[in-house]
mmCIF file of N, CA and C in Angstrom:
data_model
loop_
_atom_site.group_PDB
_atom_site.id
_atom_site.type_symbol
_atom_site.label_atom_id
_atom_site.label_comp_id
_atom_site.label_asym_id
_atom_site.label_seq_id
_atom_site.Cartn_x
_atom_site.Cartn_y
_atom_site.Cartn_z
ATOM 1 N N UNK A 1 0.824 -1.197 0.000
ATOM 2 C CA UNK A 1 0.000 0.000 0.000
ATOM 3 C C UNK A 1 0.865 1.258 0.000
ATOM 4 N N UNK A 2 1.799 1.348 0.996
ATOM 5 C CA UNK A 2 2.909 2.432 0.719
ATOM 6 C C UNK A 2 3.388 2.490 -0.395
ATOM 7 N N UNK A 3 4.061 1.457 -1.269
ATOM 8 C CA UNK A 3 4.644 1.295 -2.374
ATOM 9 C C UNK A 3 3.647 2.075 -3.343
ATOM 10 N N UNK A 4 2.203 1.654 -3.488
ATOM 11 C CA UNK A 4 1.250 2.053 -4.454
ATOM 12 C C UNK A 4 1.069 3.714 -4.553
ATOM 13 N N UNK A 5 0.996 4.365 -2.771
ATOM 14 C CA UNK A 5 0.639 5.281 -2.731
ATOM 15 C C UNK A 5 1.857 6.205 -2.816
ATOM 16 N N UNK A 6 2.969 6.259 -3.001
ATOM 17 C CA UNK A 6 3.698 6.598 -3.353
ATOM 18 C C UNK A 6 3.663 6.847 -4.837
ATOM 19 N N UNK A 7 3.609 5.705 -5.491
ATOM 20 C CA UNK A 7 3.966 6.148 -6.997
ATOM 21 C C UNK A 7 2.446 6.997 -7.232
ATOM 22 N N UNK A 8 1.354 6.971 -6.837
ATOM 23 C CA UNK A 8 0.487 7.941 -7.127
ATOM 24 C C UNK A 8 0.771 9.135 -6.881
ATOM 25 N N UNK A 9 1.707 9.523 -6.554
ATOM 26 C CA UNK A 9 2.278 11.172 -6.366
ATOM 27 C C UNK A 9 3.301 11.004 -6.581
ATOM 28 N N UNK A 10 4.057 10.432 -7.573
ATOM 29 C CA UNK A 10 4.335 10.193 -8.834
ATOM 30 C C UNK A 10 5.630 10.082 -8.368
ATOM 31 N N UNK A 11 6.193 9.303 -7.013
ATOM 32 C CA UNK A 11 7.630 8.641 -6.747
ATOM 33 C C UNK A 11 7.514 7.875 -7.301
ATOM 34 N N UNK A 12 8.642 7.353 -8.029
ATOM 35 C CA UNK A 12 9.011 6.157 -8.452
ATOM 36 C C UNK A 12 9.405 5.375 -7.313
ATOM 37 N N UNK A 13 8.518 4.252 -7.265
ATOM 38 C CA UNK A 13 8.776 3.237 -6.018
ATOM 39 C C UNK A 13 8.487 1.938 -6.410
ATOM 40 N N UNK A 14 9.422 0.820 -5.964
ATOM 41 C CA UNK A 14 8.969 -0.709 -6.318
ATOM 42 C C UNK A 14 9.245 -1.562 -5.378
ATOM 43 N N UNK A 15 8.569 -2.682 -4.950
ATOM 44 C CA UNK A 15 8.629 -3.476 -3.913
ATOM 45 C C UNK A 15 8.381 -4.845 -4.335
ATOM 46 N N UNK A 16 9.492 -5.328 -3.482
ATOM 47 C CA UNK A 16 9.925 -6.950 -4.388
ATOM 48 C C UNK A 16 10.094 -7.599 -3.364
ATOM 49 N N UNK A 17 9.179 -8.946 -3.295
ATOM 50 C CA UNK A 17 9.389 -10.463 -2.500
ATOM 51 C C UNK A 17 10.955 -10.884 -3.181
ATOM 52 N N UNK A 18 11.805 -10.919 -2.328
ATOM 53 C CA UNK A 18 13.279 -11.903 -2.626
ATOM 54 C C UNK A 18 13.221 -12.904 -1.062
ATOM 55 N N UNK A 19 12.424 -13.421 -0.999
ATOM 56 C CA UNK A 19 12.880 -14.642 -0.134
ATOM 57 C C UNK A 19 12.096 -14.434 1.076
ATOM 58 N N UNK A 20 13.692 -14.269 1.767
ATOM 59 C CA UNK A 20 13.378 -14.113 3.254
ATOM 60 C C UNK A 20 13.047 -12.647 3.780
ATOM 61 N N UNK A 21 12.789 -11.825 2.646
ATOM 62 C CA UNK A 21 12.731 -10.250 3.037
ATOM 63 C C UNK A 21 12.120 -9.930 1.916
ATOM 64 N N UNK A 22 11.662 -8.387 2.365
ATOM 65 C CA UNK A 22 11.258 -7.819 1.090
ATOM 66 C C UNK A 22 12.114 -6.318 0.560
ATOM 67 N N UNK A 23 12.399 -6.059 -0.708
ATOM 68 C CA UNK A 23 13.349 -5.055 -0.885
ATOM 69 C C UNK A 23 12.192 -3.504 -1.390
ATOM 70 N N UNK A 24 12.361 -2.681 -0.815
ATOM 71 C CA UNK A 24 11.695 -1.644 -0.793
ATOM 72 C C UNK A 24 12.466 -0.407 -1.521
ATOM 73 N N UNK A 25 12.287 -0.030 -2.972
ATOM 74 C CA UNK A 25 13.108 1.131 -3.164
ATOM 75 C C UNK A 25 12.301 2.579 -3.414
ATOM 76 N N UNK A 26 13.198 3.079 -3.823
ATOM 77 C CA UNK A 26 12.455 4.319 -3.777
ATOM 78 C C UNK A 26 13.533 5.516 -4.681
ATOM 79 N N UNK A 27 12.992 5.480 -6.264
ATOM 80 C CA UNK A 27 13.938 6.531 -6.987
ATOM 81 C C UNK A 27 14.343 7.821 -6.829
ATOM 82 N N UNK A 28 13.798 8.513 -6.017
ATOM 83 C CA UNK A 28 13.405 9.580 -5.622
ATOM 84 C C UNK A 28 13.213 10.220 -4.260
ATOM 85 N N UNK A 29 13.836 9.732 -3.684
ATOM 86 C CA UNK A 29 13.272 9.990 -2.028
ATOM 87 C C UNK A 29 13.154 11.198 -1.867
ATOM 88 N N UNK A 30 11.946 11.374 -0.863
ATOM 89 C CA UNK A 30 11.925 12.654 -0.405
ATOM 90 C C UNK A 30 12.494 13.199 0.579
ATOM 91 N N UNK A 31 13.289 12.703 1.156
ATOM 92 C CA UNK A 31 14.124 12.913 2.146
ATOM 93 C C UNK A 31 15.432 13.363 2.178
ATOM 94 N N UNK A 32 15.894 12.393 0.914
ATOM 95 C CA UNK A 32 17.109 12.918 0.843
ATOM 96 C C UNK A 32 17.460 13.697 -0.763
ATOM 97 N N UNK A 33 16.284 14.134 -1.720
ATOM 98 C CA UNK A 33 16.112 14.521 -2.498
ATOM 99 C C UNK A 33 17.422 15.493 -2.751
ATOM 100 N N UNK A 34 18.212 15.716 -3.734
ATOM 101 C CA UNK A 34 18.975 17.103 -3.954
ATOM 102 C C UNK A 34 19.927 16.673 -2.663
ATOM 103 N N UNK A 35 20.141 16.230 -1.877
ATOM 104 C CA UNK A 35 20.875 16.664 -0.768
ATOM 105 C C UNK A 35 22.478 15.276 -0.843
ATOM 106 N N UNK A 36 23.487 15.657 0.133
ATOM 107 C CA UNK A 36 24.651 14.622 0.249
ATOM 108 C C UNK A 36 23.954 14.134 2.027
ATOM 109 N N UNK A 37 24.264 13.353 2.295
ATOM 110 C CA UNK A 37 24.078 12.902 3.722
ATOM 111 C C UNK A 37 24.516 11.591 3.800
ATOM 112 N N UNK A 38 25.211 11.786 5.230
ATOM 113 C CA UNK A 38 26.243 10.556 5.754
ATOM 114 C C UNK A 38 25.738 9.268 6.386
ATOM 115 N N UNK A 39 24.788 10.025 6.689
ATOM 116 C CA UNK A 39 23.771 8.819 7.641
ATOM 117 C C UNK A 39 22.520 7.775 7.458
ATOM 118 N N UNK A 40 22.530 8.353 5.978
ATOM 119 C CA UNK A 40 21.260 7.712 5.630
ATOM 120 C C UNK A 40 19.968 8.579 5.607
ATOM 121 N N UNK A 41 18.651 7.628 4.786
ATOM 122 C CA UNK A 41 17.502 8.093 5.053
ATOM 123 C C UNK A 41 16.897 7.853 6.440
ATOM 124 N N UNK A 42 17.123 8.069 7.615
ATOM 125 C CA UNK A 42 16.419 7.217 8.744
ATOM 126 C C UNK A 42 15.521 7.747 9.039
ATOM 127 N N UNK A 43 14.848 8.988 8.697
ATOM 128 C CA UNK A 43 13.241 9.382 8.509
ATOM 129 C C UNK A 43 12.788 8.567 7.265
ATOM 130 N N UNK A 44 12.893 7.777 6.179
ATOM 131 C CA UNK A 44 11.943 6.759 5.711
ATOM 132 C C UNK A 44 12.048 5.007 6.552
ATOM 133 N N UNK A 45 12.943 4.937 6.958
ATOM 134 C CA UNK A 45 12.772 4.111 7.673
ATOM 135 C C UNK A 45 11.752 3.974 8.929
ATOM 136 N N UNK A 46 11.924 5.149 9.851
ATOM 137 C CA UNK A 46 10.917 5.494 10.322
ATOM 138 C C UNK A 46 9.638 5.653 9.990
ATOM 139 N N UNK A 47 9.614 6.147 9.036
ATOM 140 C CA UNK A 47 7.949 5.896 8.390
ATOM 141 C C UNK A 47 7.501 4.224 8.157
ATOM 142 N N UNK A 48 8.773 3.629 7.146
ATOM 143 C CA UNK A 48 8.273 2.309 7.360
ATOM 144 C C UNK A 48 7.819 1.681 8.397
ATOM 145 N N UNK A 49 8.559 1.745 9.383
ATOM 146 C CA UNK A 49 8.181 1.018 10.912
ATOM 147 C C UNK A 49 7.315 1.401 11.547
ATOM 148 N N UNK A 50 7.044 2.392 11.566
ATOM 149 C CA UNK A 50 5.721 3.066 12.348
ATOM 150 C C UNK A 50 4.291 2.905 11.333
ATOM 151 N N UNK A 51 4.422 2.722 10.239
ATOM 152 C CA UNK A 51 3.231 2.035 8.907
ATOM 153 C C UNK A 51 2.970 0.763 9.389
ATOM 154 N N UNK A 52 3.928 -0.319 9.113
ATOM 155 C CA UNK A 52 3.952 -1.568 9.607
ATOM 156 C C UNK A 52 3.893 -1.528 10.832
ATOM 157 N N UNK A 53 3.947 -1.410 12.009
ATOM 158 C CA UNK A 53 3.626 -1.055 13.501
ATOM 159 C C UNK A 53 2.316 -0.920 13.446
ATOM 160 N N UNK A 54 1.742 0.142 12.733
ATOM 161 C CA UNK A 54 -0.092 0.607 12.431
ATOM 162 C C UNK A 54 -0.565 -0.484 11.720
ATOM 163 N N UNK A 55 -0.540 -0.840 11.090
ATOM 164 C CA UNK A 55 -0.527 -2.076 10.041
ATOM 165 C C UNK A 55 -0.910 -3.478 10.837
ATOM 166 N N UNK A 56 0.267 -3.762 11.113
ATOM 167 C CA UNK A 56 0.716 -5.068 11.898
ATOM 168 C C UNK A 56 0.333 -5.404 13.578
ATOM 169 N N UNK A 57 0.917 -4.654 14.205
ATOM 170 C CA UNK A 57 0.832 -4.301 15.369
ATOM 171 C C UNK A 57 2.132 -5.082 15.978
ATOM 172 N N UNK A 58 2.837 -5.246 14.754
ATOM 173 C CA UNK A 58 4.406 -5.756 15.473
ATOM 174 C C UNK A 58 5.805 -5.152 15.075
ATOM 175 N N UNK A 59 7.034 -5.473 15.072
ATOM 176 C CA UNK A 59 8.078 -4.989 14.630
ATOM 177 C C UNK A 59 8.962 -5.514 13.809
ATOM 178 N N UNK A 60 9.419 -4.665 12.666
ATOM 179 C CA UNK A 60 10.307 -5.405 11.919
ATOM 180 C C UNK A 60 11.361 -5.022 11.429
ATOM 181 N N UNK A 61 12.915 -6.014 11.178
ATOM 182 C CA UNK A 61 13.709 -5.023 11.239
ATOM 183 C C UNK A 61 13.685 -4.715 9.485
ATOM 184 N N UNK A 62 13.997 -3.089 9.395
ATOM 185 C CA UNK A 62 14.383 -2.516 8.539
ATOM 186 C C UNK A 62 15.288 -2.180 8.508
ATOM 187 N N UNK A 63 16.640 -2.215 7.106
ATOM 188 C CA UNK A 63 17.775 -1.361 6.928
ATOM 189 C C UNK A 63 18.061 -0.922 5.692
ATOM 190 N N UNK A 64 18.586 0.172 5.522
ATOM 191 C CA UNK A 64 18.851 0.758 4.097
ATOM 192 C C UNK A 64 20.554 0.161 3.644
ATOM 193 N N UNK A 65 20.078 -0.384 2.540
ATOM 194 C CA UNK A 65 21.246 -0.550 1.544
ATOM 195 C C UNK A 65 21.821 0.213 0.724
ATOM 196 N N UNK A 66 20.888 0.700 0.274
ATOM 197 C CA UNK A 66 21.496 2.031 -1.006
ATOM 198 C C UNK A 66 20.746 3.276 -0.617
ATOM 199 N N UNK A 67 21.505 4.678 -1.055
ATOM 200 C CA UNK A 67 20.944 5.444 -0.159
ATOM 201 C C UNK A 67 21.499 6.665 -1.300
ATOM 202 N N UNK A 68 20.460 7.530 -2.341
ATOM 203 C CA UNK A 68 21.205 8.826 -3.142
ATOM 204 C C UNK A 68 21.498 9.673 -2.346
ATOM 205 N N UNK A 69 21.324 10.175 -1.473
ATOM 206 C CA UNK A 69 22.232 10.996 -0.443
ATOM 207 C C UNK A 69 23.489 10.400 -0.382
ATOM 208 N N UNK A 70 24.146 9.380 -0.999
ATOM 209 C CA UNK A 70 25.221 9.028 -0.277
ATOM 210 C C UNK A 70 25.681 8.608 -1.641
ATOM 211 N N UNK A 71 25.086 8.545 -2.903
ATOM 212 C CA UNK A 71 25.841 8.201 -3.925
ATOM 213 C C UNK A 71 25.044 7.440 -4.219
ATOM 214 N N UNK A 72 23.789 6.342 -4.232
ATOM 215 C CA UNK A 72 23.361 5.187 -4.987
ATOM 216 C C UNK A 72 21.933 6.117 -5.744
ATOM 217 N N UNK A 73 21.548 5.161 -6.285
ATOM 218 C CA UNK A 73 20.426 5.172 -7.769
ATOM 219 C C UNK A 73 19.501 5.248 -7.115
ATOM 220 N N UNK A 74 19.294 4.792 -5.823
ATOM 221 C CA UNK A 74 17.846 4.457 -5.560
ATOM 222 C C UNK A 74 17.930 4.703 -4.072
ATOM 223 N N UNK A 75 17.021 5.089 -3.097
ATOM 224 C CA UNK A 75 16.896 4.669 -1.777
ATOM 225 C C UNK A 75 16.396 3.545 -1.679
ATOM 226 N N UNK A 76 16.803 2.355 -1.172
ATOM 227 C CA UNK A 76 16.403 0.883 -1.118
ATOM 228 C C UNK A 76 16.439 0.620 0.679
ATOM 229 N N UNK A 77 15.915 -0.443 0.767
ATOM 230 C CA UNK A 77 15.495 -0.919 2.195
ATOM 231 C C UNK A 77 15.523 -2.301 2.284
ATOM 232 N N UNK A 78 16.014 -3.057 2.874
ATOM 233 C CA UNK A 78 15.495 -4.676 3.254
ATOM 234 C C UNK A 78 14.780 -4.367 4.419
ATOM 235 N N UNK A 79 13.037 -5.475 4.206
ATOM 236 C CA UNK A 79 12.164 -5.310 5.253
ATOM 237 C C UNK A 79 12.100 -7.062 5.942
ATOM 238 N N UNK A 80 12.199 -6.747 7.047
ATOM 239 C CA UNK A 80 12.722 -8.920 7.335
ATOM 240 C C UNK A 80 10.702 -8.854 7.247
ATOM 241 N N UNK A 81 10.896 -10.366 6.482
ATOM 242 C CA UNK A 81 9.184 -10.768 6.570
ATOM 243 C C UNK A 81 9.013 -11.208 8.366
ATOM 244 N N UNK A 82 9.582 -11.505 8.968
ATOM 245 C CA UNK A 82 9.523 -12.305 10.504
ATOM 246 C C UNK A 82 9.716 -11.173 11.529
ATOM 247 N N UNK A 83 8.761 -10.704 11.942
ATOM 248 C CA UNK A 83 8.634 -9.960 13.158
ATOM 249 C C UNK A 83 9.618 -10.090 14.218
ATOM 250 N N UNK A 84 10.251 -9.038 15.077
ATOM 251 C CA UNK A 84 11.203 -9.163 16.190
ATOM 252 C C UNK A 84 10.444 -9.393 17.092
ATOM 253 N N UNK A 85 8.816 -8.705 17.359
ATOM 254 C CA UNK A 85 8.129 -9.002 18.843
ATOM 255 C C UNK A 85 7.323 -10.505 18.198
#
């Protein structure tokens, strides 16, 4: 649903079953749009977890792999399918 509602305001976003996780990208982030940053997107991560939290009512870990603030193509995410709580 994030994935969908995203590209309706016209981010390029795609979300892919690979296994044991799911990979979450995002061409365009709004976060780190135009900008260099060292640390990552960790306000979309945050959104993820607190969606899935509303969603779910459990926790999961998220981490960013590729990150255009920092040099990559895409803001990407691995989401673990298996809840921590």
């Amino acid at each position: 649903r994030i994935a969908s509602n995203s590209r309706d305001l016209g981010i390029p976003t795609e979300l892919r079953d690979v296994g044991d996780h799911y990979e979450y990208s995002v061409g365009m982030c709004p976060y780190c749009y135009n900008r260099h940053t060292d640390i990552g997107c960790n306000a979309m991560i945050g959104v993820l977890a607190a969606t899935l939290r509303w969603a779910t009512g459990k926790t999961f870990n998220i981490e960013e792999f590729t990150c255009r603030g920092k040099g990559g193509k895409t803001c990407s995410y691995r989401i673990s399918k298996v809840p921590v709580e």
